PDB file of N, H, CA, C and O in Angstrom:
ATOM      1  N   GLU A   1      97.934 131.340  85.304  1.00  0.00           N
ATOM      2  CA  GLU A   1      98.418 129.109  85.223  1.00  0.00           C
ATOM      3  C   GLU A   1      98.507 129.295  84.376  1.00  0.00           C
ATOM      4  O   GLU A   1      99.442 130.082  84.224  1.00  0.00           O
ATOM      5  N   GLU A   2      97.946 128.979  83.300  1.00  0.00           N
ATOM      6  H   GLU A   2      97.187 128.340  83.424  1.00  0.00           H
ATOM      7  CA  GLU A   2      97.600 128.396  81.630  1.00  0.00           C
ATOM      8  C   GLU A   2      99.126 129.040  81.009  1.00  0.00           C
ATOM      9  O   GLU A   2      99.413 128.494  79.944  1.00  0.00           O
ATOM     10  N   ILE A   3      99.983 129.914  81.387  1.00  0.00           N
ATOM     11  H   ILE A   3      99.749 130.357  82.253  1.00  0.00           H
ATOM     12  CA  ILE A   3     101.119 130.782  80.317  1.00  0.00           C
ATOM     13  C   ILE A   3     101.984 130.103  81.408  1.00  0.00           C
ATOM     14  O   ILE A   3     102.676 129.178  80.983  1.00  0.00           O
ATOM     15  N   GLU A   4     102.035 130.245  82.090  1.00  0.00           N
ATOM     16  H   GLU A   4     101.473 130.996  82.435  1.00  0.00           H
ATOM     17  CA  GLU A   4     103.493 129.685  82.861  1.00  0.00           C
ATOM     18  C   GLU A   4     103.441 128.434  82.434  1.00  0.00           C
ATOM     19  O   GLU A   4     104.582 127.981  82.344  1.00  0.00           O
ATOM     20  N   LYS A   5     102.118 127.205  81.942  1.00  0.00           N
ATOM     21  H   LYS A   5     101.191 127.573  82.015  1.00  0.00           H
ATOM     22  CA  LYS A   5     102.422 125.987  81.393  1.00  0.00           C
ATOM     23  C   LYS A   5     103.113 125.858  79.936  1.00  0.00           C
ATOM     24  O   LYS A   5     103.952 125.113  79.429  1.00  0.00           O
ATOM     25  N   GLU A   6     102.349 126.945  79.529  1.00  0.00           N
ATOM     26  H   GLU A   6     101.668 127.550  79.941  1.00  0.00           H
ATOM     27  CA  GLU A   6     102.554 126.938  78.046  1.00  0.00           C
ATOM     28  C   GLU A   6     104.919 127.589  77.854  1.00  0.00           C
ATOM     29  O   GLU A   6     105.731 127.333  76.966  1.00  0.00           O
ATOM     30  N   LYS A   7     105.096 128.577  79.450  1.00  0.00           N
ATOM     31  H   LYS A   7     104.436 128.785  80.172  1.00  0.00           H
ATOM     32  CA  LYS A   7     105.556 129.301  79.269  1.00  0.00           C
ATOM     33  C   LYS A   7     107.050 127.647  78.597  1.00  0.00           C
ATOM     34  O   LYS A   7     107.537 127.191  77.563  1.00  0.00           O
ATOM     35  N   ILE A   8     107.093 127.432  80.225  1.00  0.00           N
ATOM     36  H   ILE A   8     106.697 127.803  81.065  1.00  0.00           H
ATOM     37  CA  ILE A   8     106.940 125.510  80.204  1.00  0.00           C
ATOM     38  C   ILE A   8     107.244 124.455  79.020  1.00  0.00           C
ATOM     39  O   ILE A   8     108.215 123.753  78.735  1.00  0.00           O
ATOM     40  N   GLU A   9     105.963 124.668  78.463  1.00  0.00           N
ATOM     41  H   GLU A   9     105.174 125.238  78.694  1.00  0.00           H
ATOM     42  CA  GLU A   9     106.096 123.564  77.627  1.00  0.00           C
ATOM     43  C   GLU A   9     107.333 124.181  76.058  1.00  0.00           C
ATOM     44  O   GLU A   9     108.050 123.438  75.388  1.00  0.00           O
ATOM     45  N   GLU A  10     107.204 125.464  75.931  1.00  0.00           N
ATOM     46  H   GLU A  10     106.622 126.068  76.475  1.00  0.00           H
ATOM     47  CA  GLU A  10     107.627 126.804  74.987  1.00  0.00           C
ATOM     48  C   GLU A  10     109.285 126.239  75.065  1.00  0.00           C
ATOM     49  O   GLU A  10     109.980 125.533  74.335  1.00  0.00           O
ATOM     50  N   GLU A  11     109.516 127.039  76.502  1.00  0.00           N
ATOM     51  H   GLU A  11     108.951 127.613  77.095  1.00  0.00           H
ATOM     52  CA  GLU A  11     110.912 125.641  77.246  1.00  0.00           C
ATOM     53  C   GLU A  11     111.354 124.461  76.801  1.00  0.00           C
ATOM     54  O   GLU A  11     112.453 124.240  76.292  1.00  0.00           O
ATOM     55  N   ILE A  12     110.209 123.465  77.064  1.00  0.00           N
ATOM     56  H   ILE A  12     109.317 123.644  77.478  1.00  0.00           H
ATOM     57  CA  ILE A  12     111.162 122.286  76.764  1.00  0.00           C
ATOM     58  C   ILE A  12     111.724 121.933  75.846  1.00  0.00           C
ATOM     59  O   ILE A  12     112.844 121.440  75.710  1.00  0.00           O
ATOM     60  N   GLU A  13     110.233 122.405  74.531  1.00  0.00           N
ATOM     61  H   GLU A  13     109.323 122.805  74.641  1.00  0.00           H
ATOM     62  CA  GLU A  13     110.602 121.900  73.842  1.00  0.00           C
ATOM     63  C   GLU A  13     111.395 123.026  72.434  1.00  0.00           C
ATOM     64  O   GLU A  13     111.250 123.042  71.212  1.00  0.00           O
ATOM     65  N   LYS A  14     111.982 123.602  73.113  1.00  0.00           N
ATOM     66  H   LYS A  14     112.100 123.589  74.106  1.00  0.00           H
ATOM     67  CA  LYS A  14     113.011 124.433  72.350  1.00  0.00           C
ATOM     68  C   LYS A  14     114.195 124.502  72.630  1.00  0.00           C
ATOM     69  O   LYS A  14     114.958 125.329  72.130  1.00  0.00           O
ATOM     70  N   GLU A  15     114.717 123.111  73.990  1.00  0.00           N
ATOM     71  H   GLU A  15     114.098 122.440  74.396  1.00  0.00           H
ATOM     72  CA  GLU A  15     115.663 121.858  74.286  1.00  0.00           C
ATOM     73  C   GLU A  15     115.591 121.669  74.046  1.00  0.00           C
ATOM     74  O   GLU A  15     116.380 121.641  73.102  1.00  0.00           O
ATOM     75  N   ILE A  16     114.209 120.719  74.000  1.00  0.00           N
ATOM     76  H   ILE A  16     113.568 120.742  74.767  1.00  0.00           H
ATOM     77  CA  ILE A  16     115.328 119.239  72.942  1.00  0.00           C
ATOM     78  C   ILE A  16     115.016 119.643  71.239  1.00  0.00           C
ATOM     79  O   ILE A  16     115.434 119.158  70.187  1.00  0.00           O
ATOM     80  N   GLU A  17     114.071 120.776  71.560  1.00  0.00           N
ATOM     81  H   GLU A  17     113.732 121.170  72.414  1.00  0.00           H
ATOM     82  CA  GLU A  17     115.218 121.410  69.673  1.00  0.00           C
ATOM     83  C   GLU A  17     116.553 121.464  69.260  1.00  0.00           C
ATOM     84  O   GLU A  17     116.968 121.374  68.104  1.00  0.00           O
ATOM     85  N   GLU A  18     117.494 121.688  70.767  1.00  0.00           N
ATOM     86  H   GLU A  18     117.158 121.761  71.705  1.00  0.00           H
ATOM     87  CA  GLU A  18     118.151 121.862  70.101  1.00  0.00           C
ATOM     88  C   GLU A  18     119.270 120.518  70.683  1.00  0.00           C
ATOM     89  O   GLU A  18     120.455 120.716  70.952  1.00  0.00           O
ATOM     90  N   GLU A  19     118.744 119.499  70.764  1.00  0.00           N
ATOM     91  H   GLU A  19     117.781 119.338  70.545  1.00  0.00           H
ATOM     92  CA  GLU A  19     119.841 118.855  72.723  1.00  0.00           C
ATOM     93  C   GLU A  19     119.701 117.524  70.338  1.00  0.00           C
ATOM     94  O   GLU A  19     120.611 116.761  70.015  1.00  0.00           O
ATOM     95  N   ILE A  20     118.717 117.711  69.615  1.00  0.00           N
ATOM     96  H   ILE A  20     117.978 118.331  69.878  1.00  0.00           H
ATOM     97  CA  ILE A  20     118.307 116.931  68.625  1.00  0.00           C
ATOM     98  C   ILE A  20     119.558 117.492  67.928  1.00  0.00           C
ATOM     99  O   ILE A  20     120.413 116.614  67.815  1.00  0.00           O
ATOM    100  N   GLU A  21     120.026 118.991  67.296  1.00  0.00           N
ATOM    101  H   GLU A  21     119.331 119.704  67.388  1.00  0.00           H
ATOM    102  CA  GLU A  21     119.982 119.346  66.336  1.00  0.00           C
ATOM    103  C   GLU A  21     121.774 119.480  67.018  1.00  0.00           C
ATOM    104  O   GLU A  21     122.627 120.178  66.469  1.00  0.00           O
ATOM    105  N   GLU A  22     121.961 118.868  67.949  1.00  0.00           N
ATOM    106  H   GLU A  22     121.268 118.301  68.394  1.00  0.00           H
ATOM    107  CA  GLU A  22     123.189 118.673  68.668  1.00  0.00           C
ATOM    108  C   GLU A  22     123.942 116.899  68.218  1.00  0.00           C
ATOM    109  O   GLU A  22     124.966 116.328  67.841  1.00  0.00           O
ATOM    110  N   ILE A  23     122.702 116.723  68.565  1.00  0.00           N
ATOM    111  H   ILE A  23     121.871 117.187  68.871  1.00  0.00           H
ATOM    112  CA  ILE A  23     122.680 114.767  67.661  1.00  0.00           C
ATOM    113  C   ILE A  23     123.026 115.019  66.178  1.00  0.00           C
ATOM    114  O   ILE A  23     124.036 114.835  65.498  1.00  0.00           O
ATOM    115  N   GLU A  24     122.258 115.326  66.031  1.00  0.00           N
ATOM    116  H   GLU A  24     121.438 115.475  66.583  1.00  0.00           H
ATOM    117  CA  GLU A  24     122.156 115.689  63.993  1.00  0.00           C
ATOM    118  C   GLU A  24     123.951 116.335  63.584  1.00  0.00           C
ATOM    119  O   GLU A  24     124.704 115.910  62.707  1.00  0.00           O
ATOM    120  N   GLU A  25     124.106 117.057  64.221  1.00  0.00           N
ATOM    121  H   GLU A  25     123.495 117.402  64.933  1.00  0.00           H
ATOM    122  CA  GLU A  25     125.956 117.773  63.963  1.00  0.00           C
ATOM    123  C   GLU A  25     126.646 116.317  64.369  1.00  0.00           C
ATOM    124  O   GLU A  25     127.478 116.016  63.513  1.00  0.00           O
ATOM    125  N   LYS A  26     126.546 115.373  65.375  1.00  0.00           N
ATOM    126  H   LYS A  26     125.870 115.618  66.070  1.00  0.00           H
ATOM    127  CA  LYS A  26     127.916 115.061  65.319  1.00  0.00           C
ATOM    128  C   LYS A  26     127.640 113.237  65.223  1.00  0.00           C
ATOM    129  O   LYS A  26     128.285 112.430  65.893  1.00  0.00           O
ATOM    130  N   ILE A  27     126.058 112.702  63.800  1.00  0.00           N
ATOM    131  H   ILE A  27     125.534 113.357  63.256  1.00  0.00           H
ATOM    132  CA  ILE A  27     125.927 112.290  63.692  1.00  0.00           C
ATOM    133  C   ILE A  27     126.911 112.036  61.887  1.00  0.00           C
ATOM    134  O   ILE A  27     127.483 111.063  61.394  1.00  0.00           O
ATOM    135  N   GLU A  28     126.591 113.925  61.253  1.00  0.00           N
ATOM    136  H   GLU A  28     126.126 114.714  61.654  1.00  0.00           H
ATOM    137  CA  GLU A  28     126.519 114.714  59.931  1.00  0.00           C
ATOM    138  C   GLU A  28     128.336 114.215  60.314  1.00  0.00           C
ATOM    139  O   GLU A  28     128.941 113.722  59.362  1.00  0.00           O
ATOM    140  N   GLU A  29     129.017 114.344  61.499  1.00  0.00           N
ATOM    141  H   GLU A  29     128.526 114.745  62.272  1.00  0.00           H
ATOM    142  CA  GLU A  29     130.448 114.896  61.442  1.00  0.00           C
ATOM    143  C   GLU A  29     131.017 113.189  61.720  1.00  0.00           C
ATOM    144  O   GLU A  29     132.218 113.032  61.496  1.00  0.00           O
ATOM    145  N   GLU A  30     130.126 111.769  62.249  1.00  0.00           N
ATOM    146  H   GLU A  30     129.151 111.897  62.431  1.00  0.00           H
ATOM    147  CA  GLU A  30     130.887 110.667  62.822  1.00  0.00           C
ATOM    148  C   GLU A  30     130.945 110.366  60.838  1.00  0.00           C
ATOM    149  O   GLU A  30     132.037 110.115  60.329  1.00  0.00           O
ATOM    150  N   ILE A  31     129.776 110.437  60.030  1.00  0.00           N
ATOM    151  H   ILE A  31     128.888 110.641  60.443  1.00  0.00           H
ATOM    152  CA  ILE A  31     129.297 109.409  59.002  1.00  0.00           C
ATOM    153  C   ILE A  31     130.663 110.927  57.607  1.00  0.00           C
ATOM    154  O   ILE A  31     131.182 110.772  56.502  1.00  0.00           O
ATOM    155  N   GLU A  32     130.645 111.532  58.116  1.00  0.00           N
ATOM    156  H   GLU A  32     130.223 111.657  59.014  1.00  0.00           H
ATOM    157  CA  GLU A  32     131.989 112.057  56.959  1.00  0.00           C
ATOM    158  C   GLU A  32     133.180 112.057  57.162  1.00  0.00           C
ATOM    159  O   GLU A  32     133.965 112.409  56.282  1.00  0.00           O
ATOM    160  N   GLU A  33     133.737 111.504  58.858  1.00  0.00           N
ATOM    161  H   GLU A  33     133.100 111.219  59.573  1.00  0.00           H
ATOM    162  CA  GLU A  33     135.324 111.025  59.330  1.00  0.00           C
ATOM    163  C   GLU A  33     135.544 109.746  58.785  1.00  0.00           C
ATOM    164  O   GLU A  33     136.607 109.376  58.287  1.00  0.00           O
ATOM    165  N   GLU A  34     134.123 108.825  58.929  1.00  0.00           N
ATOM    166  H   GLU A  34     133.259 109.126  59.333  1.00  0.00           H
ATOM    167  CA  GLU A  34     134.200 106.952  57.966  1.00  0.00           C
ATOM    168  C   GLU A  34     134.651 107.739  57.149  1.00  0.00           C
ATOM    169  O   GLU A  34     135.853 108.004  57.114  1.00  0.00           O
ATOM    170  N   ILE A  35     133.363 108.509  55.956  1.00  0.00           N
ATOM    171  H   ILE A  35     132.386 108.294  55.985  1.00  0.00           H
ATOM    172  CA  ILE A  35     133.558 108.413  54.513  1.00  0.00           C
ATOM    173  C   ILE A  35     135.282 109.293  53.781  1.00  0.00           C
ATOM    174  O   ILE A  35     135.974 109.020  52.800  1.00  0.00           O
ATOM    175  N   GLU A  36     135.392 110.371  54.856  1.00  0.00           N
ATOM    176  H   GLU A  36     134.830 110.592  55.653  1.00  0.00           H
ATOM    177  CA  GLU A  36     137.422 109.557  54.308  1.00  0.00           C
ATOM    178  C   GLU A  36     138.428 109.694  54.727  1.00  0.00           C
ATOM    179  O   GLU A  36     139.348 110.488  54.535  1.00  0.00           O
ATOM    180  N   GLU A  37     138.164 108.402  55.697  1.00  0.00           N
ATOM    181  H   GLU A  37     137.416 107.757  55.853  1.00  0.00           H
ATOM    182  CA  GLU A  37     138.332 107.384  56.262  1.00  0.00           C
ATOM    183  C   GLU A  37     138.734 106.229  54.534  1.00  0.00           C
ATOM    184  O   GLU A  37     139.689 105.700  53.966  1.00  0.00           O
ATOM    185  N   GLU A  38     137.397 106.387  54.401  1.00  0.00           N
ATOM    186  H   GLU A  38     136.621 106.816  54.863  1.00  0.00           H
ATOM    187  CA  GLU A  38     136.245 104.650  53.801  1.00  0.00           C
ATOM    188  C   GLU A  38     137.667 105.268  51.819  1.00  0.00           C
ATOM    189  O   GLU A  38     137.909 104.634  50.792  1.00  0.00           O
ATOM    190  N   ILE A  39     138.157 106.757  52.326  1.00  0.00           N
ATOM    191  H   ILE A  39     137.960 107.272  53.160  1.00  0.00           H
ATOM    192  CA  ILE A  39     137.911 107.298  50.911  1.00  0.00           C
ATOM    193  C   ILE A  39     139.718 107.317  50.840  1.00  0.00           C
ATOM    194  O   ILE A  39     140.290 107.123  49.767  1.00  0.00           O
ATOM    195  N   GLU A  40     140.571 107.607  52.291  1.00  0.00           N
ATOM    196  H   GLU A  40     140.106 107.764  53.162  1.00  0.00           H
ATOM    197  CA  GLU A  40     141.945 107.019  52.549  1.00  0.00           C
ATOM    198  C   GLU A  40     142.592 105.684  52.199  1.00  0.00           C
ATOM    199  O   GLU A  40     143.613 105.603  51.516  1.00  0.00           O
ATOM    200  N   GLU A  41     141.709 104.281  52.886  1.00  0.00           N
ATOM    201  H   GLU A  41     140.879 104.347  53.441  1.00  0.00           H
ATOM    202  CA  GLU A  41     141.805 103.430  52.109  1.00  0.00           C
ATOM    203  C   GLU A  41     141.491 103.313  50.875  1.00  0.00           C
ATOM    204  O   GLU A  41     142.462 103.012  50.179  1.00  0.00           O
ATOM    205  N   GLU A  42     140.910 103.383  50.543  1.00  0.00           N
ATOM    206  H   GLU A  42     140.122 103.628  51.107  1.00  0.00           H
ATOM    207  CA  GLU A  42     141.002 103.652  48.696  1.00  0.00           C
ATOM    208  C   GLU A  42     141.658 103.734  47.996  1.00  0.00           C
ATOM    209  O   GLU A  42     141.962 102.858  47.187  1.00  0.00           O
ATOM    210  N   ILE A  43     142.220 105.133  48.100  1.00  0.00           N
ATOM    211  H   ILE A  43     141.973 105.845  48.758  1.00  0.00           H
ATOM    212  CA  ILE A  43     143.338 105.622  47.047  1.00  0.00           C
ATOM    213  C   ILE A  43     144.706 104.780  48.115  1.00  0.00           C
ATOM    214  O   ILE A  43     145.380 103.846  47.680  1.00  0.00           O
ATOM    215  N   GLU A  44     144.778 105.040  48.737  1.00  0.00           N
ATOM    216  H   GLU A  44     144.231 105.798  49.090  1.00  0.00           H
ATOM    217  CA  GLU A  44     145.866 103.703  49.273  1.00  0.00           C
ATOM    218  C   GLU A  44     145.716 103.104  48.416  1.00  0.00           C
ATOM    219  O   GLU A  44     146.293 103.480  47.396  1.00  0.00           O
ATOM    220  N   LYS A  45     144.623 101.490  48.325  1.00  0.00           N
ATOM    221  H   LYS A  45     144.154 101.185  49.154  1.00  0.00           H
ATOM    222  CA  LYS A  45     145.097 100.397  47.995  1.00  0.00           C
ATOM    223  C   LYS A  45     145.285 100.871  46.545  1.00  0.00           C
ATOM    224  O   LYS A  45     145.524  99.872  45.867  1.00  0.00           O
ATOM    225  N   GLY A  46     145.271 102.512  45.425  1.00  0.00           N
ATOM    226  H   GLY A  46     145.076 103.324  45.975  1.00  0.00           H
ATOM    227  CA  GLY A  46     144.553 102.116  44.297  1.00  0.00           C
ATOM    228  C   GLY A  46     143.961 101.708  43.697  1.00  0.00           C
ATOM    229  O   GLY A  46     142.890 101.207  44.039  1.00  0.00           O
ATOM    230  N   GLY A  47     144.705 101.766  41.729  1.00  0.00           N
ATOM    231  H   GLY A  47     145.575 102.173  41.451  1.00  0.00           H
ATOM    232  CA  GLY A  47     144.143 101.356  40.975  1.00  0.00           C
ATOM    233  C   GLY A  47     142.815 101.786  40.866  1.00  0.00           C
ATOM    234  O   GLY A  47     141.995 101.724  41.782  1.00  0.00           O
ATOM    235  N   SER A  48     142.436 102.582  38.822  1.00  0.00           N
ATOM    236  H   SER A  48     143.102 102.633  38.078  1.00  0.00           H
ATOM    237  CA  SER A  48     141.541 103.023  38.210  1.00  0.00           C
ATOM    238  C   SER A  48     140.571 102.915  39.287  1.00  0.00           C
ATOM    239  O   SER A  48     140.224 103.928  39.895  1.00  0.00           O
ATOM    240  N   SER A  49     139.803 101.027  39.753  1.00  0.00           N
ATOM    241  H   SER A  49     140.085 100.205  39.258  1.00  0.00           H
ATOM    242  CA  SER A  49     138.448 101.080  39.939  1.00  0.00           C
ATOM    243  C   SER A  49     138.358 101.078  41.098  1.00  0.00           C
ATOM    244  O   SER A  49     137.515 100.363  41.639  1.00  0.00           O
ATOM    245  N   ASN A  50     139.430 102.096  42.023  1.00  0.00           N
ATOM    246  H   ASN A  50     140.115 102.677  41.584  1.00  0.00           H
ATOM    247  CA  ASN A  50     139.278 101.561  43.295  1.00  0.00           C
ATOM    248  C   ASN A  50     139.562 103.326  43.523  1.00  0.00           C
ATOM    249  O   ASN A  50     139.405 103.437  44.739  1.00  0.00           O
ATOM    250  N   GLU A  51     139.852 104.555  43.052  1.00  0.00           N
ATOM    251  H   GLU A  51     139.980 104.465  42.064  1.00  0.00           H
ATOM    252  CA  GLU A  51     139.452 105.511  42.737  1.00  0.00           C
ATOM    253  C   GLU A  51     138.440 106.291  42.327  1.00  0.00           C
ATOM    254  O   GLU A  51     138.104 107.409  42.715  1.00  0.00           O
ATOM    255  N   GLU A  52     137.842 105.365  41.237  1.00  0.00           N
ATOM    256  H   GLU A  52     138.115 104.456  40.921  1.00  0.00           H
ATOM    257  CA  GLU A  52     136.143 105.453  41.479  1.00  0.00           C
ATOM    258  C   GLU A  52     135.379 104.882  42.226  1.00  0.00           C
ATOM    259  O   GLU A  52     134.188 104.634  42.040  1.00  0.00           O
ATOM    260  N   GLU A  53     135.917 104.684  42.958  1.00  0.00           N
ATOM    261  H   GLU A  53     136.885 104.885  43.109  1.00  0.00           H
ATOM    262  CA  GLU A  53     135.183 104.298  43.972  1.00  0.00           C
ATOM    263  C   GLU A  53     134.682 105.462  45.149  1.00  0.00           C
ATOM    264  O   GLU A  53     133.642 105.686  45.769  1.00  0.00           O
ATOM    265  N   ALA A  54     136.230 106.135  45.063  1.00  0.00           N
ATOM    266  H   ALA A  54     137.075 105.954  44.560  1.00  0.00           H
ATOM    267  CA  ALA A  54     136.633 107.204  45.938  1.00  0.00           C
ATOM    268  C   ALA A  54     136.060 107.846  45.695  1.00  0.00           C
ATOM    269  O   ALA A  54     135.111 107.913  46.476  1.00  0.00           O
ATOM    270  N   GLU A  55     136.003 108.992  44.387  1.00  0.00           N
ATOM    271  H   GLU A  55     136.774 108.937  43.752  1.00  0.00           H
ATOM    272  CA  GLU A  55     135.139 109.500  44.234  1.00  0.00           C
ATOM    273  C   GLU A  55     133.895 109.107  44.478  1.00  0.00           C
ATOM    274  O   GLU A  55     133.405 109.841  45.336  1.00  0.00           O
ATOM    275  N   THR A  56     132.929 108.031  44.004  1.00  0.00           N
ATOM    276  H   THR A  56     133.327 107.434  43.307  1.00  0.00           H
ATOM    277  CA  THR A  56     131.683 108.192  44.140  1.00  0.00           C
ATOM    278  C   THR A  56     132.030 107.814  46.543  1.00  0.00           C
ATOM    279  O   THR A  56     131.175 107.172  47.154  1.00  0.00           O
ATOM    280  N   LEU A  57     132.709 108.111  46.943  1.00  0.00           N
ATOM    281  H   LEU A  57     133.403 108.632  46.446  1.00  0.00           H
ATOM    282  CA  LEU A  57     132.405 107.832  48.342  1.00  0.00           C
ATOM    283  C   LEU A  57     131.976 109.193  48.282  1.00  0.00           C
ATOM    284  O   LEU A  57     130.793 109.531  48.323  1.00  0.00           O
ATOM    285  N   LYS A  58     133.376 110.316  48.140  1.00  0.00           N
ATOM    286  H   LYS A  58     134.337 110.041  48.106  1.00  0.00           H
ATOM    287  CA  LYS A  58     133.380 111.838  48.112  1.00  0.00           C
ATOM    288  C   LYS A  58     131.681 112.460  47.576  1.00  0.00           C
ATOM    289  O   LYS A  58     130.779 113.277  47.761  1.00  0.00           O
ATOM    290  N   ARG A  59     132.037 111.639  47.021  1.00  0.00           N
ATOM    291  H   ARG A  59     132.770 110.975  46.871  1.00  0.00           H
ATOM    292  CA  ARG A  59     130.196 112.725  46.083  1.00  0.00           C
ATOM    293  C   ARG A  59     128.928 111.864  47.547  1.00  0.00           C
ATOM    294  O   ARG A  59     127.769 112.208  47.777  1.00  0.00           O
ATOM    295  N   GLU A  60     129.569 110.971  48.106  1.00  0.00           N
ATOM    296  H   GLU A  60     130.510 110.692  47.919  1.00  0.00           H
ATOM    297  CA  GLU A  60     128.212 110.574  48.745  1.00  0.00           C
ATOM    298  C   GLU A  60     128.446 111.846  50.567  1.00  0.00           C
ATOM    299  O   GLU A  60     127.673 112.424  51.330  1.00  0.00           O
ATOM    300  N   GLN A  61     130.494 111.617  50.395  1.00  0.00           N
ATOM    301  H   GLN A  61     131.121 111.147  49.774  1.00  0.00           H
ATOM    302  CA  GLN A  61     130.023 113.149  51.590  1.00  0.00           C
ATOM    303  C   GLN A  61     129.196 114.117  51.061  1.00  0.00           C
ATOM    304  O   GLN A  61     128.093 114.103  51.608  1.00  0.00           O
ATOM    305  N   GLU A  62     129.314 114.931  50.225  1.00  0.00           N
ATOM    306  H   GLU A  62     130.210 114.942  49.781  1.00  0.00           H
ATOM    307  CA  GLU A  62     129.632 116.451  49.641  1.00  0.00           C
ATOM    308  C   GLU A  62     127.822 116.496  49.372  1.00  0.00           C
ATOM    309  O   GLU A  62     127.153 117.524  49.269  1.00  0.00           O
ATOM    310  N   GLU A  63     127.350 115.177  49.306  1.00  0.00           N
ATOM    311  H   GLU A  63     127.893 114.342  49.389  1.00  0.00           H
ATOM    312  CA  GLU A  63     125.906 115.069  49.585  1.00  0.00           C
ATOM    313  C   GLU A  63     125.395 115.219  51.476  1.00  0.00           C
ATOM    314  O   GLU A  63     124.968 116.279  51.934  1.00  0.00           O
ATOM    315  N   ALA A  64     125.524 114.257  52.113  1.00  0.00           N
ATOM    316  H   ALA A  64     125.872 113.396  51.741  1.00  0.00           H
ATOM    317  CA  ALA A  64     125.990 114.419  53.242  1.00  0.00           C
ATOM    318  C   ALA A  64     125.807 116.001  54.083  1.00  0.00           C
ATOM    319  O   ALA A  64     125.518 116.227  55.258  1.00  0.00           O
ATOM    320  N   GLN A  65     126.057 116.783  53.137  1.00  0.00           N
ATOM    321  H   GLN A  65     126.292 116.599  52.182  1.00  0.00           H
ATOM    322  CA  GLN A  65     126.329 117.962  54.067  1.00  0.00           C
ATOM    323  C   GLN A  65     125.648 118.759  53.924  1.00  0.00           C
ATOM    324  O   GLN A  65     125.742 119.780  54.604  1.00  0.00           O
TER     325      GLN A  65
END
């Protein structure tokens, strides 16, 4: 009986960990998409200061990965 309880707890833990990983991946993808959009907007605006800001956003994206 105790062994069955432990198995169930392990399965639940594993499922929770998998769900957390999926959520983290989705969040990471959303952040990457937002950063890419910001970079594109900054590049479209042009100008050296905007290019610097776009580079900063690009670095942030790389760090998020």
